[in-house]
């Protein structure tokens, strides 16, 4: 069984990663880490951007390869899924309506998002 990762450290690295990608590709509509209730040591990296084409293998590979420069292997293994979402997805407006932390990353605990119970979520970028 894997050891739990340092979440605060991971979030800091993911934030730098998001800043780098947005400076290259453009802004994100949503960029965050979401931990579903039933998956204790696994995170979903959820990305929505106008420049993002859904189901585009090249974009997914670009994101995955770039992520390797920012996080360690054990941290990478804690990200169970890379989820790209269309800006037309009805769940996006629900997440974007969440009041944002004006000082940075918005943290949520025990919330229902995207139709799933989330143990924890970190909204790193959102419009």
mmCIF file of N, CA and C in Angstrom:
data_model
loop_
_atom_site.group_PDB
_atom_site.id
_atom_site.type_symbol
_atom_site.label_atom_id
_atom_site.label_comp_id
_atom_site.label_asym_id
_atom_site.label_seq_id
_atom_site.Cartn_x
_atom_site.Cartn_y
_atom_site.Cartn_z
ATOM 1 N N UNK A 1 0.844 -1.188 0.000
ATOM 2 C CA UNK A 1 0.000 0.000 0.000
ATOM 3 C C UNK A 1 0.884 1.244 0.000
ATOM 4 N N UNK A 2 0.521 2.204 -0.848
ATOM 5 C CA UNK A 2 1.283 3.445 -0.947
ATOM 6 C C UNK A 2 1.108 4.292 0.300
ATOM 7 N N UNK A 3 2.162 5.026 0.616
ATOM 8 C CA UNK A 3 2.085 5.993 1.706
ATOM 9 C C UNK A 3 1.304 7.211 1.222
ATOM 10 N N UNK A 4 0.546 7.841 2.112
ATOM 11 C CA UNK A 4 -0.146 9.073 1.717
ATOM 12 C C UNK A 4 0.873 10.146 1.334
ATOM 13 N N UNK A 5 0.531 10.927 0.355
ATOM 14 C CA UNK A 5 1.423 12.001 -0.087
ATOM 15 C C UNK A 5 1.154 13.262 0.728
ATOM 16 N N UNK A 6 2.073 14.199 0.660
ATOM 17 C CA UNK A 6 1.908 15.497 1.298
ATOM 18 C C UNK A 6 1.019 16.339 0.384
ATOM 19 N N UNK A 7 -0.244 16.469 0.746
ATOM 20 C CA UNK A 7 -1.225 17.139 -0.114
ATOM 21 C C UNK A 7 -0.868 18.598 -0.348
ATOM 22 N N UNK A 8 -0.439 19.294 0.684
ATOM 23 C CA UNK A 8 -0.101 20.717 0.547
ATOM 24 C C UNK A 8 1.037 20.905 -0.462
ATOM 25 N N UNK A 9 2.028 20.052 -0.381
ATOM 26 C CA UNK A 9 3.161 20.103 -1.310
ATOM 27 C C UNK A 9 2.700 19.799 -2.741
ATOM 28 N N UNK A 10 1.858 18.777 -2.885
ATOM 29 C CA UNK A 10 1.332 18.419 -4.203
ATOM 30 C C UNK A 10 0.538 19.576 -4.806
ATOM 31 N N UNK A 11 -0.309 20.209 -4.016
ATOM 32 C CA UNK A 11 -1.129 21.313 -4.515
ATOM 33 C C UNK A 11 -0.242 22.459 -4.999
ATOM 34 N N UNK A 12 0.812 22.766 -4.256
ATOM 35 C CA UNK A 12 1.744 23.820 -4.678
ATOM 36 C C UNK A 12 2.382 23.509 -6.019
ATOM 37 N N UNK A 13 2.782 22.264 -6.206
ATOM 38 C CA UNK A 13 3.391 21.854 -7.474
ATOM 39 C C UNK A 13 2.375 21.898 -8.612
ATOM 40 N N UNK A 14 1.167 21.454 -8.335
ATOM 41 C CA UNK A 14 0.119 21.451 -9.360
ATOM 42 C C UNK A 14 -0.250 22.885 -9.744
ATOM 43 N N UNK A 15 -0.224 23.789 -8.785
ATOM 44 C CA UNK A 15 -0.507 25.196 -9.096
ATOM 45 C C UNK A 15 0.555 25.762 -10.041
ATOM 46 N N UNK A 16 1.824 25.465 -9.796
ATOM 47 C CA UNK A 16 2.893 25.911 -10.704
ATOM 48 C C UNK A 16 2.702 25.304 -12.093
ATOM 49 N N UNK A 17 2.346 24.044 -12.125
ATOM 50 C CA UNK A 17 2.072 23.352 -13.382
ATOM 51 C C UNK A 17 0.941 24.047 -14.144
ATOM 52 N N UNK A 18 -0.144 24.378 -13.444
ATOM 53 C CA UNK A 18 -1.291 25.055 -14.072
ATOM 54 C C UNK A 18 -0.883 26.419 -14.616
ATOM 55 N N UNK A 19 -0.082 27.161 -13.865
ATOM 56 C CA UNK A 19 0.377 28.474 -14.324
ATOM 57 C C UNK A 19 1.214 28.354 -15.589
ATOM 58 N N UNK A 20 2.072 27.352 -15.640
ATOM 59 C CA UNK A 20 2.921 27.136 -16.805
ATOM 60 C C UNK A 20 2.083 26.791 -18.034
ATOM 61 N N UNK A 21 1.157 25.874 -17.875
ATOM 62 C CA UNK A 21 0.302 25.470 -19.002
ATOM 63 C C UNK A 21 -0.526 26.661 -19.491
ATOM 64 N N UNK A 22 -1.110 27.421 -18.571
ATOM 65 C CA UNK A 22 -1.964 28.540 -18.996
ATOM 66 C C UNK A 22 -1.147 29.629 -19.683
ATOM 67 N N UNK A 23 0.119 29.797 -19.318
ATOM 68 C CA UNK A 23 0.941 30.790 -20.020
ATOM 69 C C UNK A 23 1.280 30.327 -21.436
ATOM 70 N N UNK A 24 1.323 29.020 -21.648
ATOM 71 C CA UNK A 24 1.599 28.476 -22.982
ATOM 72 C C UNK A 24 0.353 28.360 -23.848
ATOM 73 N N UNK A 25 -0.734 27.869 -23.262
ATOM 74 C CA UNK A 25 -1.920 27.508 -24.041
ATOM 75 C C UNK A 25 -3.075 28.497 -23.920
ATOM 76 N N UNK A 26 -3.170 29.174 -22.780
ATOM 77 C CA UNK A 26 -4.304 30.065 -22.535
ATOM 78 C C UNK A 26 -4.944 29.734 -21.197
ATOM 79 N N UNK A 27 -5.900 30.548 -20.777
ATOM 80 C CA UNK A 27 -6.486 30.381 -19.442
ATOM 81 C C UNK A 27 -7.359 29.131 -19.331
ATOM 82 N N UNK A 28 -7.532 28.715 -18.095
ATOM 83 C CA UNK A 28 -8.420 27.604 -17.783
ATOM 84 C C UNK A 28 -9.778 28.136 -17.362
ATOM 85 N N UNK A 29 -10.810 27.420 -17.719
ATOM 86 C CA UNK A 29 -12.135 27.673 -17.165
ATOM 87 C C UNK A 29 -12.187 27.021 -15.788
ATOM 88 N N UNK A 30 -11.611 25.835 -15.684
ATOM 89 C CA UNK A 30 -11.519 25.126 -14.407
ATOM 90 C C UNK A 30 -10.280 24.238 -14.426
ATOM 91 N N UNK A 31 -9.573 24.247 -13.311
ATOM 92 C CA UNK A 31 -8.406 23.384 -13.142
ATOM 93 C C UNK A 31 -8.352 23.025 -11.668
ATOM 94 N N UNK A 32 -8.470 21.749 -11.351
ATOM 95 C CA UNK A 32 -8.465 21.385 -9.941
ATOM 96 C C UNK A 32 -8.212 19.914 -9.696
ATOM 97 N N UNK A 33 -7.949 19.622 -8.438
ATOM 98 C CA UNK A 33 -7.786 18.246 -7.973
ATOM 99 C C UNK A 33 -8.995 17.880 -7.136
ATOM 100 N N UNK A 34 -9.575 16.731 -7.434
ATOM 101 C CA UNK A 34 -10.791 16.287 -6.764
ATOM 102 C C UNK A 34 -10.572 14.863 -6.265
ATOM 103 N N UNK A 35 -10.886 14.648 -4.993
ATOM 104 C CA UNK A 35 -10.732 13.323 -4.394
ATOM 105 C C UNK A 35 -12.112 12.777 -4.065
ATOM 106 N N UNK A 36 -12.516 11.774 -4.831
ATOM 107 C CA UNK A 36 -13.823 11.169 -4.586
ATOM 108 C C UNK A 36 -13.824 10.437 -3.247
ATOM 109 N N UNK A 37 -14.975 10.410 -2.630
ATOM 110 C CA UNK A 37 -15.118 9.862 -1.281
ATOM 111 C C UNK A 37 -14.601 8.435 -1.145
ATOM 112 N N UNK A 38 -14.836 7.626 -2.141
ATOM 113 C CA UNK A 38 -14.482 6.205 -2.048
ATOM 114 C C UNK A 38 -13.027 5.916 -2.411
ATOM 115 N N UNK A 39 -12.314 6.919 -2.907
ATOM 116 C CA UNK A 39 -10.926 6.719 -3.334
ATOM 117 C C UNK A 39 -9.999 7.562 -2.465
ATOM 118 N N UNK A 40 -9.573 7.015 -1.365
ATOM 119 C CA UNK A 40 -8.859 7.783 -0.347
ATOM 120 C C UNK A 40 -7.532 8.359 -0.837
ATOM 121 N N UNK A 41 -6.695 7.590 -1.468
ATOM 122 C CA UNK A 41 -5.371 8.074 -1.877
ATOM 123 C C UNK A 41 -5.277 8.337 -3.374
ATOM 124 N N UNK A 42 -6.383 8.691 -3.993
ATOM 125 C CA UNK A 42 -6.394 8.912 -5.430
ATOM 126 C C UNK A 42 -7.121 10.213 -5.762
ATOM 127 N N UNK A 43 -6.535 10.975 -6.664
ATOM 128 C CA UNK A 43 -7.089 12.265 -7.074
ATOM 129 C C UNK A 43 -7.458 12.232 -8.547
ATOM 130 N N UNK A 44 -8.474 13.003 -8.905
ATOM 131 C CA UNK A 44 -8.790 13.271 -10.305
ATOM 132 C C UNK A 44 -8.291 14.677 -10.604
ATOM 133 N N UNK A 45 -7.478 14.821 -11.640
ATOM 134 C CA UNK A 45 -7.064 16.137 -12.113
ATOM 135 C C UNK A 45 -8.068 16.526 -13.188
ATOM 136 N N UNK A 46 -8.891 17.532 -12.897
ATOM 137 C CA UNK A 46 -9.987 17.931 -13.783
ATOM 138 C C UNK A 46 -9.613 19.240 -14.464
ATOM 139 N N UNK A 47 -9.705 19.241 -15.791
ATOM 140 C CA UNK A 47 -9.298 20.399 -16.580
ATOM 141 C C UNK A 47 -10.391 20.752 -17.578
ATOM 142 N N UNK A 48 -10.707 22.038 -17.628
ATOM 143 C CA UNK A 48 -11.636 22.569 -18.623
ATOM 144 C C UNK A 48 -11.038 23.870 -19.144
ATOM 145 N N UNK A 49 -10.919 23.983 -20.459
ATOM 146 C CA UNK A 49 -10.381 25.191 -21.089
ATOM 147 C C UNK A 49 -10.945 25.297 -22.498
ATOM 148 N N UNK A 50 -11.095 26.525 -22.972
ATOM 149 C CA UNK A 50 -11.642 26.715 -24.322
ATOM 150 C C UNK A 50 -10.699 26.154 -25.386
ATOM 151 N N UNK A 51 -9.402 26.126 -25.117
ATOM 152 C CA UNK A 51 -8.425 25.620 -26.081
ATOM 153 C C UNK A 51 -8.317 24.091 -26.060
ATOM 154 N N UNK A 52 -8.946 23.468 -25.095
ATOM 155 C CA UNK A 52 -8.841 22.026 -24.904
ATOM 156 C C UNK A 52 -9.844 21.291 -25.788
ATOM 157 N N UNK A 53 -9.346 20.380 -26.589
ATOM 158 C CA UNK A 53 -10.226 19.544 -27.407
ATOM 159 C C UNK A 53 -10.417 18.219 -26.675
ATOM 160 N N UNK A 54 -11.670 17.876 -26.442
ATOM 161 C CA UNK A 54 -11.963 16.631 -25.735
ATOM 162 C C UNK A 54 -11.520 15.424 -26.551
ATOM 163 N N UNK A 55 -11.064 14.423 -25.859
ATOM 164 C CA UNK A 55 -10.658 13.153 -26.465
ATOM 165 C C UNK A 55 -9.503 13.315 -27.457
ATOM 166 N N UNK A 56 -8.733 14.401 -27.319
ATOM 167 C CA UNK A 56 -7.569 14.620 -28.175
ATOM 168 C C UNK A 56 -6.352 13.998 -27.488
ATOM 169 N N UNK A 57 -5.902 12.891 -28.014
ATOM 170 C CA UNK A 57 -4.791 12.158 -27.412
ATOM 171 C C UNK A 57 -3.546 13.027 -27.285
ATOM 172 N N UNK A 58 -3.281 13.872 -28.280
ATOM 173 C CA UNK A 58 -2.082 14.717 -28.251
ATOM 174 C C UNK A 58 -2.114 15.707 -27.093
ATOM 175 N N UNK A 59 -3.270 16.274 -26.808
ATOM 176 C CA UNK A 59 -3.395 17.204 -25.683
ATOM 177 C C UNK A 59 -3.198 16.462 -24.367
ATOM 178 N N UNK A 60 -3.807 15.294 -24.242
ATOM 179 C CA UNK A 60 -3.646 14.499 -23.022
ATOM 180 C C UNK A 60 -2.182 14.108 -22.815
ATOM 181 N N UNK A 61 -1.520 13.719 -23.877
ATOM 182 C CA UNK A 61 -0.105 13.337 -23.792
ATOM 183 C C UNK A 61 0.750 14.543 -23.410
ATOM 184 N N UNK A 62 0.438 15.706 -23.994
ATOM 185 C CA UNK A 62 1.155 16.941 -23.661
ATOM 186 C C UNK A 62 1.033 17.238 -22.165
ATOM 187 N N UNK A 63 -0.182 17.173 -21.646
ATOM 188 C CA UNK A 63 -0.419 17.459 -20.224
ATOM 189 C C UNK A 63 0.302 16.435 -19.354
ATOM 190 N N UNK A 64 0.179 15.180 -19.705
ATOM 191 C CA UNK A 64 0.822 14.118 -18.927
ATOM 192 C C UNK A 64 2.343 14.267 -18.920
ATOM 193 N N UNK A 65 2.933 14.521 -20.083
ATOM 194 C CA UNK A 65 4.390 14.671 -20.167
ATOM 195 C C UNK A 65 4.871 15.899 -19.407
ATOM 196 N N UNK A 66 4.146 16.983 -19.515
ATOM 197 C CA UNK A 66 4.520 18.220 -18.820
ATOM 198 C C UNK A 66 4.426 18.032 -17.307
ATOM 199 N N UNK A 67 3.424 17.299 -16.863
ATOM 200 C CA UNK A 67 3.217 17.068 -15.437
ATOM 201 C C UNK A 67 4.419 16.357 -14.808
ATOM 202 N N UNK A 68 5.088 15.515 -15.576
ATOM 203 C CA UNK A 68 6.252 14.762 -15.074
ATOM 204 C C UNK A 68 7.373 15.682 -14.585
ATOM 205 N N UNK A 69 7.453 16.897 -15.132
ATOM 206 C CA UNK A 69 8.491 17.843 -14.718
ATOM 207 C C UNK A 69 8.189 18.487 -13.365
ATOM 208 N N UNK A 70 6.969 18.395 -12.922
ATOM 209 C CA UNK A 70 6.544 19.117 -11.726
ATOM 210 C C UNK A 70 6.362 18.243 -10.496
ATOM 211 N N UNK A 71 6.004 16.994 -10.690
ATOM 212 C CA UNK A 71 5.709 16.158 -9.525
ATOM 213 C C UNK A 71 6.522 14.867 -9.554
ATOM 214 N N UNK A 72 6.749 14.333 -8.361
ATOM 215 C CA UNK A 72 7.495 13.082 -8.193
ATOM 216 C C UNK A 72 6.619 11.894 -8.607
ATOM 217 N N UNK A 73 7.256 10.756 -8.781
ATOM 218 C CA UNK A 73 6.517 9.572 -9.229
ATOM 219 C C UNK A 73 5.413 9.170 -8.253
ATOM 220 N N UNK A 74 5.692 9.211 -6.943
ATOM 221 C CA UNK A 74 4.659 8.825 -5.976
ATOM 222 C C UNK A 74 3.480 9.794 -6.016
ATOM 223 N N UNK A 75 3.765 11.067 -6.285
ATOM 224 C CA UNK A 75 2.685 12.048 -6.422
ATOM 225 C C UNK A 75 1.894 11.783 -7.703
ATOM 226 N N UNK A 76 2.615 11.455 -8.766
ATOM 227 C CA UNK A 76 1.958 11.161 -10.048
ATOM 228 C C UNK A 76 1.055 9.941 -9.920
ATOM 229 N N UNK A 77 1.504 8.952 -9.165
ATOM 230 C CA UNK A 77 0.686 7.759 -8.958
ATOM 231 C C UNK A 77 -0.572 8.055 -8.148
ATOM 232 N N UNK A 78 -0.546 9.135 -7.383
ATOM 233 C CA UNK A 78 -1.733 9.503 -6.601
ATOM 234 C C UNK A 78 -2.807 10.160 -7.473
ATOM 235 N N UNK A 79 -2.442 10.543 -8.693
ATOM 236 C CA UNK A 79 -3.426 11.105 -9.623
ATOM 237 C C UNK A 79 -3.948 9.943 -10.461
ATOM 238 N N UNK A 80 -5.141 9.494 -10.093
ATOM 239 C CA UNK A 80 -5.713 8.318 -10.728
ATOM 240 C C UNK A 80 -6.266 8.579 -12.114
ATOM 241 N N UNK A 81 -6.762 9.801 -12.313
ATOM 242 C CA UNK A 81 -7.377 10.106 -13.612
ATOM 243 C C UNK A 81 -7.089 11.547 -14.007
ATOM 244 N N UNK A 82 -6.894 11.734 -15.296
ATOM 245 C CA UNK A 82 -6.846 13.058 -15.900
ATOM 246 C C UNK A 82 -8.164 13.209 -16.640
ATOM 247 N N UNK A 83 -8.993 14.144 -16.194
ATOM 248 C CA UNK A 83 -10.346 14.298 -16.732
ATOM 249 C C UNK A 83 -10.435 15.634 -17.456
ATOM 250 N N UNK A 84 -10.735 15.582 -18.745
ATOM 251 C CA UNK A 84 -10.976 16.810 -19.496
ATOM 252 C C UNK A 84 -12.480 16.954 -19.679
ATOM 253 N N UNK A 85 -12.955 18.164 -19.431
ATOM 254 C CA UNK A 85 -14.395 18.417 -19.462
ATOM 255 C C UNK A 85 -14.680 19.569 -20.420
ATOM 256 N N UNK A 86 -15.731 19.413 -21.188
ATOM 257 C CA UNK A 86 -16.180 20.457 -22.099
ATOM 258 C C UNK A 86 -16.751 21.626 -21.307
ATOM 259 N N UNK A 87 -16.552 22.828 -21.827
ATOM 260 C CA UNK A 87 -17.128 24.001 -21.162
ATOM 261 C C UNK A 87 -18.651 23.983 -21.225
ATOM 262 N N UNK A 88 -19.229 23.118 -22.060
ATOM 263 C CA UNK A 88 -20.685 22.968 -22.146
ATOM 264 C C UNK A 88 -21.232 21.962 -21.136
ATOM 265 N N UNK A 89 -20.360 21.287 -20.423
ATOM 266 C CA UNK A 89 -20.786 20.306 -19.431
ATOM 267 C C UNK A 89 -21.622 21.006 -18.355
ATOM 268 N N UNK A 90 -22.822 20.507 -18.058
ATOM 269 C CA UNK A 90 -23.695 21.182 -17.086
ATOM 270 C C UNK A 90 -23.101 21.276 -15.681
ATOM 271 N N UNK A 91 -22.171 20.395 -15.331
ATOM 272 C CA UNK A 91 -21.576 20.442 -13.992
ATOM 273 C C UNK A 91 -20.606 21.609 -13.832
ATOM 274 N N UNK A 92 -20.073 22.106 -14.935
ATOM 275 C CA UNK A 92 -19.093 23.193 -14.854
ATOM 276 C C UNK A 92 -19.686 24.431 -14.195
ATOM 277 N N UNK A 93 -20.893 24.815 -14.601
ATOM 278 C CA UNK A 93 -21.498 26.026 -14.025
ATOM 279 C C UNK A 93 -21.707 25.874 -12.522
ATOM 280 N N UNK A 94 -22.011 24.666 -12.073
ATOM 281 C CA UNK A 94 -22.179 24.417 -10.639
ATOM 282 C C UNK A 94 -20.867 24.655 -9.885
ATOM 283 N N UNK A 95 -19.781 24.147 -10.424
ATOM 284 C CA UNK A 95 -18.482 24.311 -9.768
ATOM 285 C C UNK A 95 -18.025 25.770 -9.842
ATOM 286 N N UNK A 96 -18.260 26.426 -10.975
ATOM 287 C CA UNK A 96 -17.844 27.822 -11.117
ATOM 288 C C UNK A 96 -18.628 28.759 -10.205
ATOM 289 N N UNK A 97 -19.810 28.339 -9.770
ATOM 290 C CA UNK A 97 -20.632 29.165 -8.876
ATOM 291 C C UNK A 97 -20.157 29.115 -7.422
ATOM 292 N N UNK A 98 -19.258 28.214 -7.110
ATOM 293 C CA UNK A 98 -18.739 28.109 -5.740
ATOM 294 C C UNK A 98 -17.929 29.367 -5.425
ATOM 295 N N UNK A 99 -18.207 30.011 -4.280
ATOM 296 C CA UNK A 99 -17.417 31.202 -3.917
ATOM 297 C C UNK A 99 -15.924 30.862 -3.852
ATOM 298 N N UNK A 100 -15.132 31.733 -4.448
ATOM 299 C CA UNK A 100 -13.697 31.484 -4.542
ATOM 300 C C UNK A 100 -12.940 32.133 -3.388
ATOM 301 N N UNK A 101 -11.855 31.514 -3.020
ATOM 302 C CA UNK A 101 -10.937 32.082 -2.050
ATOM 303 C C UNK A 101 -10.155 33.173 -2.770
ATOM 304 N N UNK A 102 -10.321 34.402 -2.364
ATOM 305 C CA UNK A 102 -9.668 35.519 -3.053
ATOM 306 C C UNK A 102 -8.147 35.484 -2.904
ATOM 307 N N UNK A 103 -7.653 34.725 -1.942
ATOM 308 C CA UNK A 103 -6.208 34.644 -1.712
ATOM 309 C C UNK A 103 -5.562 33.483 -2.458
ATOM 310 N N UNK A 104 -6.330 32.754 -3.234
ATOM 311 C CA UNK A 104 -5.720 31.657 -3.982
ATOM 312 C C UNK A 104 -6.635 30.474 -4.170
ATOM 313 N N UNK A 105 -6.151 29.333 -3.815
ATOM 314 C CA UNK A 105 -6.819 28.063 -4.065
ATOM 315 C C UNK A 105 -8.027 27.904 -3.151
ATOM 316 N N UNK A 106 -9.130 27.433 -3.735
ATOM 317 C CA UNK A 106 -10.347 27.167 -2.964
ATOM 318 C C UNK A 106 -10.358 25.697 -2.570
ATOM 319 N N UNK A 107 -10.466 25.447 -1.273
ATOM 320 C CA UNK A 107 -10.519 24.076 -0.772
ATOM 321 C C UNK A 107 -11.933 23.756 -0.319
ATOM 322 N N UNK A 108 -12.416 22.598 -0.724
ATOM 323 C CA UNK A 108 -13.742 22.121 -0.321
ATOM 324 C C UNK A 108 -13.591 20.756 0.333
ATOM 325 N N UNK A 109 -14.441 20.496 1.307
ATOM 326 C CA UNK A 109 -14.451 19.181 1.953
ATOM 327 C C UNK A 109 -15.874 18.665 1.991
ATOM 328 N N UNK A 110 -16.003 17.358 1.805
ATOM 329 C CA UNK A 110 -17.298 16.684 1.891
ATOM 330 C C UNK A 110 -18.380 17.402 1.082
ATOM 331 N N UNK A 111 -18.142 17.512 -0.205
ATOM 332 C CA UNK A 111 -19.055 18.197 -1.118
ATOM 333 C C UNK A 111 -19.519 17.234 -2.198
ATOM 334 N N UNK A 112 -20.633 17.574 -2.820
ATOM 335 C CA UNK A 112 -21.055 16.833 -4.002
ATOM 336 C C UNK A 112 -20.730 17.692 -5.213
ATOM 337 N N UNK A 113 -19.872 17.165 -6.077
ATOM 338 C CA UNK A 113 -19.453 17.861 -7.290
ATOM 339 C C UNK A 113 -19.421 16.864 -8.437
ATOM 340 N N UNK A 114 -19.817 17.299 -9.608
ATOM 341 C CA UNK A 114 -19.819 16.440 -10.792
ATOM 342 C C UNK A 114 -20.630 15.165 -10.568
ATOM 343 N N UNK A 115 -21.612 15.241 -9.693
ATOM 344 C CA UNK A 115 -22.456 14.090 -9.422
ATOM 345 C C UNK A 115 -21.816 13.035 -8.530
ATOM 346 N N UNK A 116 -20.699 13.377 -7.893
ATOM 347 C CA UNK A 116 -19.991 12.447 -7.003
ATOM 348 C C UNK A 116 -19.790 13.095 -5.642
ATOM 349 N N UNK A 117 -19.774 12.269 -4.617
ATOM 350 C CA UNK A 117 -19.401 12.765 -3.296
ATOM 351 C C UNK A 117 -17.889 12.899 -3.261
ATOM 352 N N UNK A 118 -17.431 14.096 -2.915
ATOM 353 C CA UNK A 118 -16.000 14.367 -2.859
ATOM 354 C C UNK A 118 -15.558 14.485 -1.411
ATOM 355 N N UNK A 119 -14.517 13.761 -1.092
ATOM 356 C CA UNK A 119 -13.912 13.873 0.232
ATOM 357 C C UNK A 119 -13.245 15.242 0.357
ATOM 358 N N UNK A 120 -12.554 15.634 -0.712
ATOM 359 C CA UNK A 120 -11.808 16.884 -0.700
ATOM 360 C C UNK A 120 -11.631 17.348 -2.139
ATOM 361 N N UNK A 121 -11.563 18.660 -2.317
ATOM 362 C CA UNK A 121 -11.322 19.218 -3.643
ATOM 363 C C UNK A 121 -10.518 20.495 -3.498
ATOM 364 N N UNK A 122 -9.649 20.728 -4.460
ATOM 365 C CA UNK A 122 -8.873 21.958 -4.520
ATOM 366 C C UNK A 122 -9.098 22.568 -5.897
ATOM 367 N N UNK A 123 -9.785 23.692 -5.927
ATOM 368 C CA UNK A 123 -10.005 24.406 -7.183
ATOM 369 C C UNK A 123 -8.847 25.387 -7.312
ATOM 370 N N UNK A 124 -7.965 25.095 -8.232
ATOM 371 C CA UNK A 124 -6.723 25.846 -8.372
ATOM 372 C C UNK A 124 -6.908 27.037 -9.295
ATOM 373 N N UNK A 125 -7.641 26.845 -10.362
ATOM 374 C CA UNK A 125 -7.954 27.924 -11.307
ATOM 375 C C UNK A 125 -9.419 27.813 -11.680
ATOM 376 N N UNK A 126 -10.105 28.937 -11.731
ATOM 377 C CA UNK A 126 -11.480 28.942 -12.240
ATOM 378 C C UNK A 126 -11.846 30.356 -12.646
ATOM 379 N N UNK A 127 -12.762 30.439 -13.594
ATOM 380 C CA UNK A 127 -13.206 31.758 -14.065
ATOM 381 C C UNK A 127 -14.187 32.353 -13.098
#
